[in-house]
XYZ file of C-alpha atoms in Angstrom:
228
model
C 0.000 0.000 0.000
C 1.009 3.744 -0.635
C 2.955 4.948 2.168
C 0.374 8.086 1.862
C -3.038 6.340 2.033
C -4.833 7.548 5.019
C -5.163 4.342 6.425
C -0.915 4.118 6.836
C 0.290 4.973 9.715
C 3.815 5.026 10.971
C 4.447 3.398 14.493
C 6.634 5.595 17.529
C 8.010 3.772 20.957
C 8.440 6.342 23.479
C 9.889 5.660 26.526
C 8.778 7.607 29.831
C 9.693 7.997 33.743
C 6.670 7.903 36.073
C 5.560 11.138 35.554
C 5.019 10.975 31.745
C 8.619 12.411 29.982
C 10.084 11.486 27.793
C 13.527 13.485 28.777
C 13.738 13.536 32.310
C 16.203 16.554 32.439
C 15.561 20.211 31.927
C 16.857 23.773 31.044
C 15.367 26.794 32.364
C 15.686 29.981 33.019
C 14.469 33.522 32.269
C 14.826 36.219 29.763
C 14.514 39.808 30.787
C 15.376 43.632 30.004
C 18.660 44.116 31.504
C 17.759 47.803 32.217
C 20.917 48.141 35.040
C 23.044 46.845 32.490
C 24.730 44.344 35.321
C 23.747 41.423 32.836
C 21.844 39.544 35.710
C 18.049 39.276 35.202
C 16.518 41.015 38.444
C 13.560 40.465 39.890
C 12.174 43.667 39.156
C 13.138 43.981 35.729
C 10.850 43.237 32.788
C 10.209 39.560 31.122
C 10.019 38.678 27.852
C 7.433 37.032 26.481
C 7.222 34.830 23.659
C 11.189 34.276 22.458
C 12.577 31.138 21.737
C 15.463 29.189 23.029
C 18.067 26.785 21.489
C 19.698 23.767 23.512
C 21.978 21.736 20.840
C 23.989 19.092 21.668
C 25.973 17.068 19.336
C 22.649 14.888 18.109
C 19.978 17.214 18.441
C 18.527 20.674 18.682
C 15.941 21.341 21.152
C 13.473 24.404 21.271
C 11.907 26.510 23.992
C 9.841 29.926 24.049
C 8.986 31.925 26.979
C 5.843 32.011 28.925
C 4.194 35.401 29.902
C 6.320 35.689 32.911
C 9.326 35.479 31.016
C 10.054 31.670 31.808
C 11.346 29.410 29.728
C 11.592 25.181 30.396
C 13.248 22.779 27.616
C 13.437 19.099 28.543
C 16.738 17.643 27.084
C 18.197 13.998 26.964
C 22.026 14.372 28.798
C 24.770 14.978 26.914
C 26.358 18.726 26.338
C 24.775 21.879 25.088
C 25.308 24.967 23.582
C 22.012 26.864 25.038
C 21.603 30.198 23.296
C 18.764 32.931 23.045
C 17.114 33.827 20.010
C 16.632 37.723 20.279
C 12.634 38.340 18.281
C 14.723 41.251 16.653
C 18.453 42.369 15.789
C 18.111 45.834 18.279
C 18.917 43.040 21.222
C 22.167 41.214 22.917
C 22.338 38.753 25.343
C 25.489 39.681 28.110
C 26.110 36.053 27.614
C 24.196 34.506 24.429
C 25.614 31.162 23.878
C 26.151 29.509 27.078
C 27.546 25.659 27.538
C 26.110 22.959 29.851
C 26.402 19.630 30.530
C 23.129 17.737 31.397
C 23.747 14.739 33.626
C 20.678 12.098 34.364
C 17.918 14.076 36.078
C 19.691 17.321 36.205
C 18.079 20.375 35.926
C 20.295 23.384 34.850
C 18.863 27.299 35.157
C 20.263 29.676 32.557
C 18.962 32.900 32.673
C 19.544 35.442 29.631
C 19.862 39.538 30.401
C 19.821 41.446 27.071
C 20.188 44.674 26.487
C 19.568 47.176 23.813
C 21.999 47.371 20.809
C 19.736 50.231 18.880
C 18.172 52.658 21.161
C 14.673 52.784 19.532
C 10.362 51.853 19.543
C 9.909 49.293 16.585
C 6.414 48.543 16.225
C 4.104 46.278 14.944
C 0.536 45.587 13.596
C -1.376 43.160 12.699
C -4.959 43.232 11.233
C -7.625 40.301 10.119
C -11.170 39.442 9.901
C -12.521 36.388 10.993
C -11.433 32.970 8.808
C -14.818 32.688 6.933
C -14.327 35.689 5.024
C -16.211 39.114 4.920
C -20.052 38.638 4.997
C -21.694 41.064 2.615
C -24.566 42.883 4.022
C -23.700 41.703 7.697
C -21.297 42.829 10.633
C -18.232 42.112 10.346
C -15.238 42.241 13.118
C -11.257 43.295 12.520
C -9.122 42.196 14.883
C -5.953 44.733 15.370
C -2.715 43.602 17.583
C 0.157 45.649 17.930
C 3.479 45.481 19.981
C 6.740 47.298 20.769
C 9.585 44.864 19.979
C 12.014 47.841 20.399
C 14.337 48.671 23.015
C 12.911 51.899 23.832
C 9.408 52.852 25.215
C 7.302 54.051 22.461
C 5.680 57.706 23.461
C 2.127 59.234 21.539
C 2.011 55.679 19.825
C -1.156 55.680 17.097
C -2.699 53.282 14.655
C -4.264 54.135 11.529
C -6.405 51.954 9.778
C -7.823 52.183 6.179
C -10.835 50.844 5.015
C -12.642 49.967 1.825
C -15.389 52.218 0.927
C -17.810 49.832 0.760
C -16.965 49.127 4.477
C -18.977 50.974 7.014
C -17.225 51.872 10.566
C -19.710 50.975 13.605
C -17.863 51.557 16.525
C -14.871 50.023 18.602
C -13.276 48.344 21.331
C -10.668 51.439 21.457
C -12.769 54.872 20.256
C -10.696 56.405 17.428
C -9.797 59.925 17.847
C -9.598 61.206 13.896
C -10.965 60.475 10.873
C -9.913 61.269 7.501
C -12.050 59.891 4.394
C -11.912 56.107 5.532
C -8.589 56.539 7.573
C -9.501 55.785 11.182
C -7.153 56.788 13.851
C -6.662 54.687 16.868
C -4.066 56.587 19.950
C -2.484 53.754 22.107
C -0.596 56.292 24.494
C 3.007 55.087 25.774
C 3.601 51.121 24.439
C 6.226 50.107 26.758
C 9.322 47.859 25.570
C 7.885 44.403 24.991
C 4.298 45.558 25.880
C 1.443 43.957 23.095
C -1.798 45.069 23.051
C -5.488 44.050 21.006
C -8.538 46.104 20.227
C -11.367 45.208 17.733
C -13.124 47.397 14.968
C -16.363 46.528 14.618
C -17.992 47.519 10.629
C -20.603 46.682 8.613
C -19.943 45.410 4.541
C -22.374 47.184 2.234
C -25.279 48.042 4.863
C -27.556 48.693 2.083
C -26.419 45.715 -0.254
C -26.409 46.918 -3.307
C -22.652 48.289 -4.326
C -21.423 44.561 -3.909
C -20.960 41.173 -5.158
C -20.160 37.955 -3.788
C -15.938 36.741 -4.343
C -15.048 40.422 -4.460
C -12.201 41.297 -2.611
C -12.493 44.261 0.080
C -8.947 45.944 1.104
C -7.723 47.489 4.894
C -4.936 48.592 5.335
C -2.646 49.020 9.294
C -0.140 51.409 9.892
C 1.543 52.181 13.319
C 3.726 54.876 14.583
C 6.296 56.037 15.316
C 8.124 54.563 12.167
């Protein structure tokens, strides 16, 4: 039989301890805003959220990311590693960035990473999507913005604009816009600190009176966030 007929299936043996892992041993640490520059992560000092991690030994490469507290836990077989940080952007440094450890049996090892700013600047980011099923004509339709600061400095009288399609009528939102300008909608977010993310949601209707559209046609908005 075809090795890619659904009814194939290709057999794994994993081996546990008592507790249900499969690698016994773990790295862990945290990854924060070395904002003393001392390049030790302090308790009071901000976390970063969602980065990834890198344990590679001779056989294998192992991945982590970190939690919303800034924690980070990758179970490893033993053997030695070469743990390093993977910085979301370039504006970022790790004081140490490739560390190595040895992992005995049922060791756990805490590496913790302190970065610190290369680049002295905001740099943000925004997102913006409907929901999966596509735009309903004649109905309500939702647009989901998210935006972040993956800079190394806080970003002050942060704003979004968003553009929309004519045929897209603006109802109201999660996060009142302050201007408008044709079909430019402007959204102020205040201060977004350094690693801060945050969501709001634009609620519109498509063609309230159904007649200037047509079903498959394509309906454009456009995000832009500042400072650039």
């Amino acid at each position: 039989a075809s090795l890619n007929a659904p009814w194939d299936s290709i057999p794994y043996l994993f081996r546990t301890d008592s507790l249900g892992a499969i690698f016994p041993n773990k790295i862990q640490g945290q990854i924060a805003n070395d904002e003393n520059d001392n390049c030790i992560v302090d308790d009071d000092e901000f976390k970063f959220r969602r980065w990834f991690v890198s344990a590679t030994s001779a056989a294998q490469t192992f991945y982590g990311v970190t939690n919303e507290t800034g924690n980070y836990c990758i179970e490893v077989d033993t053997g030695i590693y070469i743990v390093d940080v993977i910085p979301r952007l370039n504006y970022w440094e790790a004081c140490d960035n490739t560390i190595f450890q040895e992992i005995m049996a049922k060791d756990t090892a805490t590496i913790d990473f302190a970065m610190q700013g290369i680049e002295d600047c905001p740099l943000m980011t925004v997102d913006i999507a409907s929901w999966g099923m596509g735009l309903r004509r004649c109905a309500y339709n939702p647009f989901y913005v998210h935006y972040c600061n993956d800079g190394t400095a806080h970003a002050e009288e942060a704003y979004v604009e968003v553009t929309f399609d004519d045929d897209i009528q603006v109802d109201s939102a999660s996060l009142m816009w302050t201007a408008v300008n044709d079909q430019t909608y402007t959204f102020d977010l205040g201060t977004v600190n350094i690693g801060e993310c945050g969501d709001f949601i634009i609620h519109t209707t498509l063609d309230p009176s159904c007649d200037s559209t047509v079903i498959n046609e394509t309906r454009c908005v456009e995000a832009y966030i500042f400072p650039d």
